Every structure is written in C-alpha cells, then in structure tokens.
Amino acid sequence: DTKGEDFSYLLKSLKALGQQVITINTGVMETSVDFPIDVDQDAVAKASGTSLEAIRKSNDRGRAVELMGKGAASILADLVVKDKINGVIGMGGGGGTYIILEAMQAVPLGIPKFCLSTVVAKDLSRQIGVKDITLMSSVVDVAGLNSISRLLIRQAASAITAMSDTKVDATEETQRSIAISMFGNTTKCVDKCTELLRAKGYEVMAFHATGVGGSTMESLIREGVFDAVLDVTTTELADELCGGILSAGPDRLTAATEMGVPQIVVPGCLDMVNFAQMDTLPQQYRSRQLYSWAPDVTLMRTNVTENETLGKQLVDKLKGAKAPVEILLPLKGISQIDSEGDIFYDPEADSALFGAIRESADGHVPVREVDAHINDAAFAEALVERLMKILK
C-alpha cells in the first residue's frame, strides 16, 4: 500500500538485469504505482477464500496480513505448477515480511526465495519453517528511496538474478537419493549406512533429528526429492509425546507413508526425550532418570508406559503405506547410551517398546529383529541390505 516507489525501483533493477517479472500486489488499500500489476489485490484476496471488500470492512490488520499471505501462497503454488517462475523476491516491514514468508511456503526446494526485510534480527524461524529462504536486512525502512535503500535493492535484485540463473552441472547430480535421520546417539550407525550406500551409487542426505531436521526431511519427502528413506532416528516422536524441545510435530513419520516412498524405520533414540538445561525440566519429570548430554541438553529416559505408547504410534504412522516399508529392531539397544552397562540401559523399557511394535504391526507392517546394537556395523549392514531389497 505504501511502498510503490521502492517496488518500482526493484522492478526496474530486475529488468535491467534481463529478468522477466510477474508482479503480485498483496496490499489491501489503494495502491499507486507506475508499473502494471499482473496479479492484483482482488485476485490475491479471492485466492485466500474471501474478498478484498470483506478484508477492508473487517478493519483487522492482523487478519488482513494473514489472509493476503495465504492468498499469495495460493497464487505462487499455481505459478509453480505451471512452471512460470524461476525465483521469488519480496521486501517489506513486519507485515510485508510475514506475507512474503507465508507465500514462499508454497514454493519448493530449489526455486530461490529472497526477502529484503526490516526485521531480519527478529526470530523468524516459525515463518521460515523448513524452506530455503534467504533473508537480507534492509538496514533502513522500506519507506521511500535513499542512497542506502537504492544500493541494497540493487544488490537484492542481483542476488535473486544470480540465484535464479544458477544451474547444477548434470554430471554433479546423483540419480538416486536416500534420506537418513541421525542423532549424536546414532552417528556410528548413520556413518556406516552412508558409507555402504555411497558405495552402491546412492546420494545420502542426513537430517539431524532436532525437530526442524525431521520436519525438513518430511517436507522434502513430500516434494519428491528422495527415492527412499532410512529413518534410523525417530526420537522426535518421544519429544512430541512428552513435551520435549525437539518435537517435529504430529506429522513426523507420515510423508513417506502417504507419498509412496519406500522406507526402513528404526525406533532409534526412542529411549530419550530432549530438554534444555536441567533446571528447565517440567516439575513432573524432575524425579525421572536424567542425563546431561551437554550443559544445555538434558536427556530423560523414557519409561515402560511411554515406550508402549511410542511403539504403537510408530506402527500406526506406517499402516497403509503406499510403498514397501519395514521396521528393524536392534535388540541390544536403540541408542549410544542404551547398551549394557550404560546410563540408559533398560531392558524392561526396550522390551515394552519392541513388544508394542510387534503387537501393533502384526499383519500390517513387516518387523525384522537384528541381534545387534543400533551402532554395531552388523545392524547398519542389515539396514542397507533390507533397503536394497525393498527398492527392488
């Protein structure tokens, strides 16, 4: 609504670099610009499921920002399907940044997304989510041109142009790609699996099971990035169940099932829930078995009841899979510190987990048992062997 001069300069900068530009107006009030708008504000509002008139009448700025972000996302999704865009760029203050980042959620990995914003020092992790978005500080407000804003807008135009024009040499691309989840407590297993898979010609992408890592992996599975998934470290399910700080949300372990991607699943690190410093633990957990993994990481050992629940949840997320799926159980321990004589060794809890998996999976999901610890080379070899079997 108020930044026509700035956007006019951005458009001119992009065109000077040889770019074809589709302009989308996400404002809700009267807008005066000296360039044509390809997708007007009425279309954006309609794409959000409402009308521009209704948004204006509500006189609710927060709701307007939310709806225009939603509408812009719908517009971008359609442009992606039609193969109309090679990059997305926007700029603004707090409201504009929210709209831009919300809209960019509809754009898949690999199409560059660039936002010149006044609020890059703010925690924008929720708005960015798992997307490959580049943020750049505007330094001054986006509120009329000056010597600083002209320079940074030109740089932003140059950045999105270079990013959009970048191509990967076909010889660098790997035809087959495997996603694998890992934790410090499963690193030996993942390293061995990666070694074995690379030797077979696969590209392996590891995702740290820190909540964001699991969410990112799920998102990329849905975008069709991987040929198969080796989900060694499903610990985020435990954090979701118990309120830990590394939950990946309720949709963790659903993407491959729903998208028809072959997967091998392991209850890796379901023996632990992650919290921050010891004094941040919820009161009800302070008498539990705890371990300080680092000064700012406290692990809580899951108990029998929680493991029974987790075993059932894990299987339920795999039922009805549209591609081959198997669960492999490492009978001698599911994390680095769940081995005989170590801090989280608890055969009763592991037995409850394995028992729940077997019972829930009966007739629905194949379960294979390996008489090894999760970090034993023998278990990694079994994982890769089974993955090759289901890929065939």
XYZ file of N, CA and C in Angstrom, residues 22-27 31 36-47 52 68 71-72 75:
72
model
N 6.852 -11.157 -12.888
C 5.421 -11.204 -12.596
C 5.224 -10.469 -11.285
N 4.397 -9.432 -11.287
C 4.178 -8.645 -10.076
C 2.873 -9.060 -9.401
N 2.920 -9.186 -8.077
C 1.750 -9.574 -7.285
C 1.554 -8.526 -6.191
N 0.373 -7.936 -6.131
C 0.084 -6.907 -5.142
C -0.630 -7.516 -3.941
N 0.026 -7.518 -2.783
C -0.566 -8.095 -1.575
C -1.081 -7.026 -0.611
N -1.159 -5.782 -1.077
C -1.741 -4.733 -0.237
C -3.253 -4.849 -0.204
N -3.511 1.453 -3.965
C -2.094 1.400 -4.298
C -1.834 2.201 -5.557
N 2.680 -1.893 -14.301
C 1.480 -2.745 -14.322
C 1.557 -3.850 -13.276
N 0.415 -4.146 -12.679
C 0.308 -5.250 -11.717
C -0.268 -6.456 -12.448
N 0.445 -7.568 -12.429
C -0.013 -8.768 -13.131
C -1.086 -9.523 -12.340
N -0.923 -9.596 -11.022
C -1.911 -10.245 -10.152
C -2.340 -9.200 -9.132
N -3.553 -8.702 -9.264
C -3.965 -7.603 -8.403
C -4.440 -8.098 -7.037
N -4.684 -7.139 -6.143
C -5.038 -7.456 -4.762
C -6.381 -8.172 -4.651
N -7.300 -7.894 -5.589
C -8.585 -8.606 -5.580
C -8.374 -10.099 -5.806
N -7.494 -10.429 -6.743
C -7.214 -11.840 -7.039
C -6.541 -12.527 -5.863
N -5.650 -11.811 -5.187
C -4.966 -12.388 -4.024
C -5.962 -12.650 -2.901
N -6.834 -11.675 -2.632
C -7.851 -11.853 -1.593
C -8.776 -13.025 -1.928
N -9.183 -13.118 -3.182
C -10.061 -14.209 -3.610
C -9.377 -15.556 -3.426
N -8.082 -15.599 -3.713
C -7.329 -16.851 -3.573
C -7.234 -17.299 -2.122
N -11.630 -8.821 -1.203
C -10.943 -7.620 -0.760
C -11.891 -6.721 0.035
N -3.855 -12.231 3.155
C -3.120 -11.910 1.933
C -1.893 -12.806 1.776
N -3.392 -16.004 0.444
C -3.754 -15.853 -0.962
C -2.545 -15.829 -1.868
N -1.500 -15.113 -1.443
C -0.275 -15.055 -2.242
C 0.359 -16.436 -2.375
N -1.479 -18.259 -5.048
C -1.077 -17.762 -6.373
C 0.271 -18.351 -6.781
